[in-house]
Coordinates of C-alpha atoms in Angstrom, one line a residue:
X25 CA 83.2 86.3 115.6
X26 CA 85.1 89.5 116.3
X27 CA 86.6 88.7 119.7
X28 CA 90.2 87.6 120.1
X29 CA 92.6 87.5 123.0
X30 CA 94.8 90.4 124.1
X31 CA 98.2 90.2 125.7
X32 CA 96.5 90.1 129.1
X33 CA 94.2 87.4 128.1
X34 CA 91.1 89.5 127.7
X35 CA 88.9 89.3 124.6
X36 CA 89.5 92.0 122.0
X37 CA 87.6 93.3 119.0
X38 CA 89.1 92.3 115.7
X39 CA 87.7 95.5 114.1
X40 CA 89.9 97.5 116.4
X41 CA 92.9 95.2 115.5
X42 CA 92.3 95.9 111.8
X43 CA 92.1 99.7 112.4
X44 CA 95.4 99.7 114.3
X45 CA 97.3 97.6 111.9
X46 CA 95.9 99.3 108.7
X47 CA 96.7 102.7 110.2
X48 CA 100.2 101.6 111.2
X49 CA 100.9 100.5 107.6
X50 CA 99.6 103.8 106.2
X51 CA 101.7 105.8 108.5
X52 CA 104.9 103.8 107.9
X53 CA 104.4 104.5 104.2
X54 CA 103.8 108.2 104.8
X55 CA 106.3 109.1 107.5
X56 CA 108.6 106.1 107.8
X57 CA 109.1 103.8 110.8
X58 CA 111.5 106.1 112.8
X59 CA 109.0 109.0 112.8
X60 CA 106.0 106.7 113.6
X61 CA 104.5 107.1 117.1
X62 CA 101.8 105.2 119.0
X63 CA 100.0 108.6 119.5
X64 CA 99.7 109.0 115.7
X65 CA 98.3 105.6 115.2
X66 CA 95.8 106.0 118.1
X67 CA 94.6 109.4 116.8
X68 CA 94.1 108.3 113.2
X69 CA 92.6 104.9 114.1
X70 CA 90.3 106.5 116.6
X71 CA 91.3 104.3 119.4
X72 CA 92.9 104.9 122.8
X73 CA 96.7 104.3 123.4
X74 CA 95.7 101.9 126.1
X75 CA 93.9 99.7 123.4
X76 CA 97.2 99.6 121.5
X77 CA 99.4 98.7 124.5
X78 CA 96.9 96.0 125.5
X79 CA 97.8 94.4 122.2
X80 CA 101.4 95.3 121.6
X81 CA 104.3 95.8 124.0
X82 CA 106.0 98.4 121.9
X83 CA 105.9 100.4 118.7
X84 CA 108.3 97.9 117.1
X85 CA 106.0 95.0 117.9
X86 CA 102.9 96.8 116.5
X87 CA 104.8 97.7 113.3
X88 CA 106.1 94.2 112.8
X89 CA 102.6 92.6 113.2
X90 CA 101.3 95.2 110.8
X91 CA 103.9 94.5 108.1
X92 CA 105.1 90.9 108.5
X93 CA 103.2 88.6 110.8
X94 CA 101.6 88.1 114.2
X95 CA 103.1 86.1 117.2
X96 CA 101.5 82.9 115.9
X97 CA 101.6 81.5 112.4
X98 CA 99.3 79.0 110.8
X99 CA 100.5 75.4 110.5
X100 CA 102.9 74.9 107.6
X101 CA 101.5 73.7 104.3
X102 CA 101.9 70.0 103.5
X103 CA 102.5 69.9 99.8
X104 CA 103.9 66.4 99.8
X105 CA 107.6 67.4 99.5
X106 CA 110.2 69.3 101.5
X107 CA 110.9 71.6 98.6
X108 CA 107.2 72.3 98.1
X109 CA 106.7 73.1 101.8
X110 CA 109.7 75.4 101.8
X111 CA 108.6 77.1 98.6
X112 CA 105.1 77.7 100.0
X113 CA 106.5 79.2 103.2
X114 CA 109.1 81.4 101.5
X115 CA 106.5 82.7 98.9
X116 CA 104.2 83.7 101.8
X117 CA 107.1 85.5 103.6
X118 CA 108.3 87.2 100.4
X119 CA 104.8 88.6 99.7
X120 CA 104.9 90.2 103.2
X121 CA 108.5 91.2 103.5
X122 CA 108.7 92.8 100.0
X123 CA 105.9 95.4 100.7
X124 CA 106.8 99.1 100.9
X125 CA 105.8 99.1 104.6
X126 CA 108.1 96.2 105.4
X127 CA 111.0 97.7 103.5
X128 CA 110.5 100.9 105.5
X129 CA 110.4 99.0 108.8
X130 CA 113.2 96.5 108.4
X131 CA 116.4 98.6 108.5
X132 CA 115.2 100.7 111.4
X133 CA 114.0 97.7 113.3
X134 CA 117.3 95.8 112.8
X135 CA 119.1 98.8 114.3
X136 CA 116.6 99.1 117.1
X137 CA 116.9 95.4 118.0
X138 CA 120.7 95.7 118.0
X139 CA 120.6 98.5 120.5
X140 CA 117.9 97.1 122.8
X141 CA 118.7 93.7 124.3
X142 CA 115.3 93.5 126.0
X143 CA 113.4 94.2 122.8
X144 CA 115.7 91.8 120.9
X145 CA 115.0 89.0 123.5
X146 CA 111.2 89.6 123.2
X147 CA 111.4 89.3 119.4
X148 CA 113.5 86.2 119.6
X149 CA 111.0 84.6 122.0
X150 CA 107.9 85.5 120.1
X151 CA 108.1 86.3 116.4
X152 CA 111.4 84.4 115.6
X153 CA 110.3 81.5 117.7
X154 CA 107.0 81.3 115.7
X155 CA 109.0 81.3 112.4
X156 CA 111.3 78.5 113.7
X157 CA 108.3 76.5 114.9
X158 CA 107.0 76.6 111.3
X159 CA 110.4 75.2 110.1
X160 CA 110.2 72.5 112.8
X161 CA 106.9 71.4 111.5
X162 CA 108.2 71.3 107.9
X163 CA 111.2 69.3 109.0
X164 CA 109.1 66.9 111.0
X165 CA 106.9 66.3 107.9
X166 CA 109.9 65.6 105.8
X167 CA 111.3 63.2 108.3
X168 CA 108.0 61.4 108.5
X169 CA 107.9 61.1 104.7
X170 CA 111.4 59.7 104.6
X171 CA 112.8 62.6 102.7
X172 CA 115.3 63.5 105.5
X173 CA 117.5 61.1 107.3
X174 CA 116.7 62.8 110.6
X175 CA 115.8 66.1 112.2
X176 CA 117.7 69.3 111.6
X177 CA 117.9 72.3 113.9
X178 CA 115.0 74.6 112.9
X179 CA 117.1 77.7 113.6
X180 CA 119.6 76.6 110.9
X181 CA 116.8 75.9 108.4
X182 CA 115.4 79.3 109.2
X183 CA 118.7 80.9 108.6
X184 CA 119.2 79.1 105.2
X185 CA 115.8 80.2 103.8
X186 CA 114.4 83.3 105.5
X187 CA 117.8 84.6 106.5
X188 CA 118.8 84.5 102.8
X189 CA 115.5 86.2 101.8
X190 CA 116.0 89.0 104.3
X191 CA 119.5 89.6 103.2
X192 CA 118.5 89.7 99.5
X193 CA 115.7 92.2 100.3
X194 CA 117.1 94.5 102.9
X195 CA 120.9 94.3 102.7
X196 CA 121.7 93.5 99.1
X197 CA 118.6 95.2 97.6
X198 CA 118.3 92.6 95.0
X199 CA 115.3 92.4 92.7
X200 CA 113.7 89.4 94.3
X201 CA 111.2 87.7 91.9
X202 CA 109.5 84.3 92.1
X203 CA 112.4 82.7 90.2
X204 CA 114.8 83.8 92.9
X205 CA 112.4 82.7 95.6
X206 CA 112.2 79.3 94.0
X207 CA 116.0 79.1 93.8
X208 CA 116.2 80.0 97.5
X209 CA 113.8 77.2 98.3
X210 CA 115.9 74.8 96.2
X211 CA 119.1 75.8 97.9
X212 CA 117.6 75.5 101.3
X213 CA 116.2 72.1 100.5
X214 CA 119.7 70.9 99.5
X215 CA 121.3 72.5 102.6
X216 CA 118.7 71.0 105.0
X217 CA 119.1 67.6 103.3
X218 CA 122.9 67.7 103.6
X219 CA 122.7 68.7 107.2
X220 CA 120.3 65.8 108.0
X221 CA 122.6 63.3 106.2
X222 CA 125.7 64.6 108.0
X223 CA 124.1 64.5 111.4
X224 CA 122.6 61.0 110.7
X225 CA 126.0 59.7 109.6
X226 CA 127.7 61.3 112.6
X227 CA 125.2 59.7 115.0
X228 CA 125.7 56.3 113.4
X229 CA 129.4 56.4 113.1
X230 CA 131.6 56.7 110.0
X231 CA 130.4 54.8 107.1
X232 CA 133.6 55.1 105.1
X233 CA 136.8 53.0 105.2
X234 CA 139.3 53.7 108.0

């Protein structure tokens, strides 16, 4: 099937989706995100601007979907361990966030979000909420398996793993390879486990001598 749902709830053609997103990636590579315009995307993709705005509220949203991910993410992998689940997730995000188009987008988008509270709120409520929901699912799986003493704030788990990855890629400009990605997953696993233990002990009272 080629029909999907647009922001207004109407069916949309996935072939048009593909044209818009592919064109957006190409233009970010060619002219950079700051110089990118919706008009350019519409002209090269052979679609109307209205078709773009039915799908995306802004240039920033269109570019983020083109380079990183949509407003919904697939359910997290269940590898059988917390570390395995986190590693699978961070490998997926690394593959997307390390592309030339994403590296073009990130610095400008961070600046744009800082100066536009309305846009920042929309990103928090859509894309970041979807990422945190993925962490909530991973944490729930780990609690069910008995790996974690209790739940952990998904926002903190998100910060420990994807926040570290974003800092390495976009702020520190480190050469992030799979060994580093694995280390990030290991560190996040340890941090999340420590937080769960601390919260569990706090809820149950002090276990140590007075």
